[in-house]
Coordinates of C-alpha atoms in Angstrom, one line a residue:
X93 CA 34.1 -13.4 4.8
X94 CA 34.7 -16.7 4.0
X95 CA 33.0 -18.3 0.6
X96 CA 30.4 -21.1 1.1
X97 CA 30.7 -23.4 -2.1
X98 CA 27.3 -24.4 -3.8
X99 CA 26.4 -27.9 -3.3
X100 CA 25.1 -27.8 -6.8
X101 CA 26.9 -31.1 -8.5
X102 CA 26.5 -31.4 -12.3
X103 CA 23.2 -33.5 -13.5
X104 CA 22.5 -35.4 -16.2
X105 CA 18.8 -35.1 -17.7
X106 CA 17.8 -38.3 -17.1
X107 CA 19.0 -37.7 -13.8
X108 CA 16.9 -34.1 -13.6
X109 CA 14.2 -36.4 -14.4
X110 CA 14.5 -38.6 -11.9
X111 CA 14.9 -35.7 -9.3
X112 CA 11.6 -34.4 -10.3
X113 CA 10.2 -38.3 -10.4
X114 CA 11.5 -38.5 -6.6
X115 CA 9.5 -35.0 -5.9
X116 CA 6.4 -36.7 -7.0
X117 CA 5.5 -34.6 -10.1
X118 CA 4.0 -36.2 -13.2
X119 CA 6.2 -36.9 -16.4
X120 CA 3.3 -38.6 -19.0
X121 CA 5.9 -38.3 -21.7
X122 CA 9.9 -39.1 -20.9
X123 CA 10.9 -38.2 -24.1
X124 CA 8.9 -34.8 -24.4
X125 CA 10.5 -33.9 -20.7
X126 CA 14.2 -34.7 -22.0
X127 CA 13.8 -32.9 -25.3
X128 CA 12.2 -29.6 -23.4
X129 CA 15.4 -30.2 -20.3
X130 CA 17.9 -30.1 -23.2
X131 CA 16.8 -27.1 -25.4
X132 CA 15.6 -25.0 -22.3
X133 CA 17.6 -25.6 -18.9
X134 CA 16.2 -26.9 -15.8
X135 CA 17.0 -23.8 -14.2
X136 CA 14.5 -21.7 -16.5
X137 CA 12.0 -24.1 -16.7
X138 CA 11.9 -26.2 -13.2
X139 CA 13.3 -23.4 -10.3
X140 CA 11.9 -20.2 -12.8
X141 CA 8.0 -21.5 -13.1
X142 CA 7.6 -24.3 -9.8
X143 CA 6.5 -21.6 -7.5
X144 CA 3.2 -21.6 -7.8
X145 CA 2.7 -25.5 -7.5
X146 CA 4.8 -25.9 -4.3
X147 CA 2.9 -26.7 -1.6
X148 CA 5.7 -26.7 1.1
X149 CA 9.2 -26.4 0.7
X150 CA 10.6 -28.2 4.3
X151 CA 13.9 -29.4 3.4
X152 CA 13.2 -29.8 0.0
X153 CA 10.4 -28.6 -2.8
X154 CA 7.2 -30.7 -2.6
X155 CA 5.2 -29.9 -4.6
X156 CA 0.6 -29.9 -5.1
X157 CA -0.3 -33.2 -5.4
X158 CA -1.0 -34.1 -9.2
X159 CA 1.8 -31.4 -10.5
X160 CA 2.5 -32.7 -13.9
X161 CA 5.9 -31.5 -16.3
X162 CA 3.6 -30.4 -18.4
X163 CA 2.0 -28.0 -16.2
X164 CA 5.4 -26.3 -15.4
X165 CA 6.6 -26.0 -18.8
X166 CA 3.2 -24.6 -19.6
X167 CA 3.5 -21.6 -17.5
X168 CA 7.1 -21.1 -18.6
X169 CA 5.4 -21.0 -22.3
X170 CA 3.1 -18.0 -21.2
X171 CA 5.6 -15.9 -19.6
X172 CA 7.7 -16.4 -22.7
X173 CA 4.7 -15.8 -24.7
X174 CA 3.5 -12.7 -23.1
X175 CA 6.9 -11.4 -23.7
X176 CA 7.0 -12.3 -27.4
X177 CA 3.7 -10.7 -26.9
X178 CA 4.9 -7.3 -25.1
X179 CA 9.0 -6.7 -26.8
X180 CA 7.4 -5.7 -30.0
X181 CA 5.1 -3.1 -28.6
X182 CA 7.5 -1.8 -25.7
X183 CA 9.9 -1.3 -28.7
X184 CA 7.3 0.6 -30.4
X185 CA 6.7 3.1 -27.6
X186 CA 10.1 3.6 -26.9
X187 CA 10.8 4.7 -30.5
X188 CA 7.8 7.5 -29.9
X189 CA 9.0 8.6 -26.4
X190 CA 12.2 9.2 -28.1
X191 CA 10.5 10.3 -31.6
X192 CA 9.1 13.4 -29.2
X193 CA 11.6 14.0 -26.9
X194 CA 14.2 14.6 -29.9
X195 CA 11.8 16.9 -31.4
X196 CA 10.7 19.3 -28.9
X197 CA 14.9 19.4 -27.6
X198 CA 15.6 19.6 -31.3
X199 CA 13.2 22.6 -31.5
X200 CA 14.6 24.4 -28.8
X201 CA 17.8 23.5 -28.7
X202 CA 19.1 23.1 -32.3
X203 CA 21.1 20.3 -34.2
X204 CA 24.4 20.8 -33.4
X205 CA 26.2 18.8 -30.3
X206 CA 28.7 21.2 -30.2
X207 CA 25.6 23.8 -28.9
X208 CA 23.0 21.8 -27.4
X209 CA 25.2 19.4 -25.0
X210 CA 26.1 22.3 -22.9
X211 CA 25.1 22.8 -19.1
X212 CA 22.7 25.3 -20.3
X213 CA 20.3 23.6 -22.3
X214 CA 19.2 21.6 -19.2
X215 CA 17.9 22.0 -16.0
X216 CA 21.1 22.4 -13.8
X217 CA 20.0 25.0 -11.4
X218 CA 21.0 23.0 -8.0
X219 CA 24.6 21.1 -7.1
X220 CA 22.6 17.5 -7.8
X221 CA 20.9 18.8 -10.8
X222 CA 23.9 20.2 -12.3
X223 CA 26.4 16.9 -11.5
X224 CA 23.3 14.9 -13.3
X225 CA 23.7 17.2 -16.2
X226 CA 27.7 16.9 -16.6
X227 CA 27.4 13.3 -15.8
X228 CA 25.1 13.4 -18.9
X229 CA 27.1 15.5 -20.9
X230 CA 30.2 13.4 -20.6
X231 CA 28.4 10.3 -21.6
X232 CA 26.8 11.5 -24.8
X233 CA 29.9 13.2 -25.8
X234 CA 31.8 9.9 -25.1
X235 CA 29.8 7.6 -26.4
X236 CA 29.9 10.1 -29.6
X237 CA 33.5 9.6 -30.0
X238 CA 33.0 6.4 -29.8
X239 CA 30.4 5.6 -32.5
X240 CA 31.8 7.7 -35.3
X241 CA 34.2 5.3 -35.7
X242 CA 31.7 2.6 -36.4
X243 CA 28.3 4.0 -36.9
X244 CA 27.8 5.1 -40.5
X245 CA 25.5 7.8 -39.6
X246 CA 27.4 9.2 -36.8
X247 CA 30.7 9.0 -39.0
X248 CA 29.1 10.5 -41.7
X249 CA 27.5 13.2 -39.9
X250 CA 31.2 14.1 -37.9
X251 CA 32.9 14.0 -41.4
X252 CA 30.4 16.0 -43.0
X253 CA 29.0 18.3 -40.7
X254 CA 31.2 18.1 -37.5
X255 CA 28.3 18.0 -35.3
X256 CA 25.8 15.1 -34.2
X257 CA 22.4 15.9 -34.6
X258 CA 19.9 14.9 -31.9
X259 CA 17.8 12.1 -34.4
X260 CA 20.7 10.5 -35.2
X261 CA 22.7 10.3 -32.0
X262 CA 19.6 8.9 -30.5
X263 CA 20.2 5.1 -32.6
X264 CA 22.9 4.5 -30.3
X265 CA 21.2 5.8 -27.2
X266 CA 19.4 3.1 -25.0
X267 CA 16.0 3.3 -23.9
X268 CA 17.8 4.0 -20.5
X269 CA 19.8 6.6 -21.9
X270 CA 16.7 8.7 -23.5
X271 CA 15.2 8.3 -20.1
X272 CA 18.4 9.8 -18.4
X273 CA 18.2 12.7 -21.0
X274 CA 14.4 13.1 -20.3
X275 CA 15.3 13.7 -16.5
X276 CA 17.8 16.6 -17.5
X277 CA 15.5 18.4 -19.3
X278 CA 14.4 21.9 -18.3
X279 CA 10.5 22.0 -16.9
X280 CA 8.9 23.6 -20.0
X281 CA 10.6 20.8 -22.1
X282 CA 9.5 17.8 -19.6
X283 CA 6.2 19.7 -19.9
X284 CA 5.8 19.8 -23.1
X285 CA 6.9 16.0 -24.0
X286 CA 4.6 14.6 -21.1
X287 CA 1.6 16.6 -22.8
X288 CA 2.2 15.4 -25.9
X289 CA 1.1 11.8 -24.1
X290 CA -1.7 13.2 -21.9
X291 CA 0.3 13.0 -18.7
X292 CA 2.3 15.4 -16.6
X293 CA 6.0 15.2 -16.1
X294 CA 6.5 13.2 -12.7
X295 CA 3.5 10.7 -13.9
X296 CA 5.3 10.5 -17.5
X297 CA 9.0 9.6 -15.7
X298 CA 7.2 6.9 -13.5
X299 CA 5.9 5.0 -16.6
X300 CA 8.6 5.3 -18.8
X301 CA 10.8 4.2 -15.9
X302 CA 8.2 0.9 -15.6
X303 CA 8.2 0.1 -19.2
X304 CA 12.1 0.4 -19.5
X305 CA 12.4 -2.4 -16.6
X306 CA 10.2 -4.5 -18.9
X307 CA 11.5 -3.8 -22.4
X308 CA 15.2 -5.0 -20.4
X309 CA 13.5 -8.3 -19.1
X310 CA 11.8 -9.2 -22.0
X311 CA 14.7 -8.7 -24.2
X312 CA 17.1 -10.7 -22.1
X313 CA 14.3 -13.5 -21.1
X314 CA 13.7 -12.7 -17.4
X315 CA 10.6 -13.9 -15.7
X316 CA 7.9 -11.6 -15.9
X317 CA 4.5 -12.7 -15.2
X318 CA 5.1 -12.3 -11.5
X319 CA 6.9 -8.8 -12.0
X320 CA 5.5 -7.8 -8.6
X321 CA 6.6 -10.6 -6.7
X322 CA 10.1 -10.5 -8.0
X323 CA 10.8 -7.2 -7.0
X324 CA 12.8 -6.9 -3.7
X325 CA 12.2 -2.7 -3.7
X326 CA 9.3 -2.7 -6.0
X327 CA 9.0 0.7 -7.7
X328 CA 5.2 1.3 -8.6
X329 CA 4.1 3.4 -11.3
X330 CA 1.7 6.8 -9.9
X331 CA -1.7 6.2 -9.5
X332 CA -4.0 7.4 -12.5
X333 CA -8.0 8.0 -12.8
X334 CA -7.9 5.3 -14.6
X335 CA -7.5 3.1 -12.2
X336 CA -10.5 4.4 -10.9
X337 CA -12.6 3.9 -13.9
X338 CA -11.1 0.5 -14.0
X339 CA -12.8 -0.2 -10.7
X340 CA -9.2 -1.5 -9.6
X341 CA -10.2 -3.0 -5.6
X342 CA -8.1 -0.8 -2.7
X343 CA -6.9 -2.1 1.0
X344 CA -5.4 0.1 3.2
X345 CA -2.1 0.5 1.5
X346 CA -3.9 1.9 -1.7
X347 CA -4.8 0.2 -5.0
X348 CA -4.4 -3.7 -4.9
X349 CA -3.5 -4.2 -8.4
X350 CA -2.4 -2.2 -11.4
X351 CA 0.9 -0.2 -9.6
X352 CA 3.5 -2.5 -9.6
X353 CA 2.4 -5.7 -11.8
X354 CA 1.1 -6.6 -15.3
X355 CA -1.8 -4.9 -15.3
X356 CA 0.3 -1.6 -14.4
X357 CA 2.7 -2.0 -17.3
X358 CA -0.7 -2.6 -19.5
X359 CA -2.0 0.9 -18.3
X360 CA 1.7 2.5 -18.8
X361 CA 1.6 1.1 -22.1
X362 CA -2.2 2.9 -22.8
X363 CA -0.4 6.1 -23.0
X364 CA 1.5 5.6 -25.7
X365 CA 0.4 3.4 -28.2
X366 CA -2.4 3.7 -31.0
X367 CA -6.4 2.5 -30.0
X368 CA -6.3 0.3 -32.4
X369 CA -2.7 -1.6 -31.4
X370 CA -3.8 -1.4 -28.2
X371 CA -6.7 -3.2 -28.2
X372 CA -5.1 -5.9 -30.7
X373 CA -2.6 -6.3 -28.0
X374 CA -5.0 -6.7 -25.0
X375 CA -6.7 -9.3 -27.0
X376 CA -3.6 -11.4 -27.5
X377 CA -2.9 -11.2 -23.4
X378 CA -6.5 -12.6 -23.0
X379 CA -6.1 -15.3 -25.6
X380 CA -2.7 -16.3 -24.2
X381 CA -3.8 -16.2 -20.5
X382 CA -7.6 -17.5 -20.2
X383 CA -7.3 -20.2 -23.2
X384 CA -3.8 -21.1 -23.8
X385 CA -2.8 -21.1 -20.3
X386 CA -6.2 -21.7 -18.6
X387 CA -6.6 -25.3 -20.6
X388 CA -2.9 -26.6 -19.9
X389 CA -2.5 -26.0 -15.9
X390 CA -4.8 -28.0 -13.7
X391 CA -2.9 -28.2 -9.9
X392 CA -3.6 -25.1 -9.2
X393 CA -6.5 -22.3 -10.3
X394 CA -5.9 -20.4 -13.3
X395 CA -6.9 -17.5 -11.0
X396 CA -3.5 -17.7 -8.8
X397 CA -2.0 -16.6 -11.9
X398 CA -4.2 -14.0 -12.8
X399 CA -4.4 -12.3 -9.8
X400 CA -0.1 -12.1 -9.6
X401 CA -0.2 -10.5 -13.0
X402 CA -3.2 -8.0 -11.5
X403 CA -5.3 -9.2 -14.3
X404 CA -8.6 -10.1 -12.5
X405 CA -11.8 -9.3 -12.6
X406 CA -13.2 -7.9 -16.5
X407 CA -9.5 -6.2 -16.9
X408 CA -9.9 -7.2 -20.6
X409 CA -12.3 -3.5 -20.7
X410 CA -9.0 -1.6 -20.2
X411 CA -9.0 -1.4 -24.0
X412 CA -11.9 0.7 -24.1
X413 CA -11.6 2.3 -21.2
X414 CA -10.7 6.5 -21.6
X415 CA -7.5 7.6 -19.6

């Protein structure tokens, strides 16, 4: 297959600036516009946040009459807000996903890697089951011999001990890798960690599988407000009651909001975190969103951003509202 080059020459800033000029969008304050070009990229700001002011994009972007610069880099403010916003609580439930799933395997399946990384402390009754499980194995036992030449725990633990217990291999295990071990877990373990949270086993995999996507993106700066629309094969969490309770509005295809945008990671997130955190948290998301946001953008309704996000309607209640 033969490459196609990208037409893409290098740009100055002034001459992003004039670009955008030419495209009819507003720059009150040339200096403002080159300081936020230089410190934040064009391609973050401009081609990550435009969307929603382009009217038609025939040839090239034109964009709602009266789109100012400040408009754009307002919304790319928010989405970096929300995630500033989100990373600290995301990390917060992934330490207590992990905090319980160490301690009911723990329980059952002693300290000692030596003894619990074998076939038989998981479920590994069928051929995919069992190549999941080896796959797994191989990993932890890997990534063991790895780390106790530089972790101090681990090191200290192999020196010591000659094992690795559970608690402590989990510091070098990613969010991604706790959620790999969750999925090889026998069904009385699964059980018992998803009760822990109120929630079965297949409902707790599909939320901890949508929070992981988020805690990535936030930490390496992704777009997230418009989680949904990003998503070429969206993966939507399960449906919950309280959704129901939440009077979320259904079409033909099921619930219209709360499976696969912000307000779906909010109700993920409702599982796992403290009443009072949780409401502290929805509170900053509706301070961020309906005065920050709602008082800087002007070209288009607030609303349009709202509803992408799934937070319409009186979705600040979810605080209150009983799972």
């Amino acid at each position: 297959m033969k490459k196609v080059k990208l037409n893409k020459p290098y740009k100055t800033i002034d001459e992003q600036i004039e670009i955008l000029k030419k495209r009819k969008i507003v720059i009150s304050r040339k200096r403002f516009a080159r300081k936020v070009l230089t410190y934040e990229n064009y391609y973050y700001v401009i081609n990550g946040y435009k969307e929603p002011f382009i009217d038609s994009t025939n040839g090239e972007d034109v964009y709602k009459k009266g789109t100012s610069f400040n408009e754009i880099v307002a919304l790319y403010t928010f989405d970096r807000r929300i995630r500033e916003i989100l990373m600290p609580e995301l990390l917060r439930v992934e330490h207590s996903i992990k905090a319980k799933i160490i301690d009911v395997f723990s329980k059952h399946h002693g300290e000692d890697h030596t003894q619990y990384l074998r076939v038989e402390s998981f479920n590994a009754h069928d051929f995919n089951n069992f190549k999941r499980t080896n796959k797994l194995i191989f990993d932890l036992l890997k990534l063991i011999d790895k780390q106790q030449k530089t972790h101090n725990a681990v090191q200290h633990y192999m020196e010591k001990y000659g094992s690795v217990p559970l608690w402590v291999l989990s510091k070098v295990m990613t969010f991604g890798k706790i959620n790999s071990f969750y999925a090889c877990m026998n069904k009385d373990d699964k059980n018992e960690v998803a009760e822990a949270f109120g929630l079965d086993p297949v409902h707790f995999k599909s939320l901890v599988d949508y929070m992981a996507v988020f805690r990535n993106k936030c930490a390496h700066g992704e777009r997230i407000y418009c989680h949904v629309k990003d998503q070429k094969r969206p993966s939507p969490i399960k449906e919950l009651p309280i959704h129901d309770r939440l009077d979320v509005p259904k079409n033909d295809k099921g619930y219209k909001y709360g499976t696969k945008d912000i307000l779906a990671l909010l109700i993920s997130m409702k599982y796992f975190l403290q009443a009072d955190r949780y409401c502290k948290l929805i509170k900053k998301i509706d301070y961020a969103l309906n005065y920050k946001l709602a008082r800087r953008i002007h070209t288009i309704p607030c609303d349009d951003i709202r509803k992408v996000m799934g937070l319409v309607n009186d979705w600040q209640r979810i605080g209150k509202t009983e799972l």
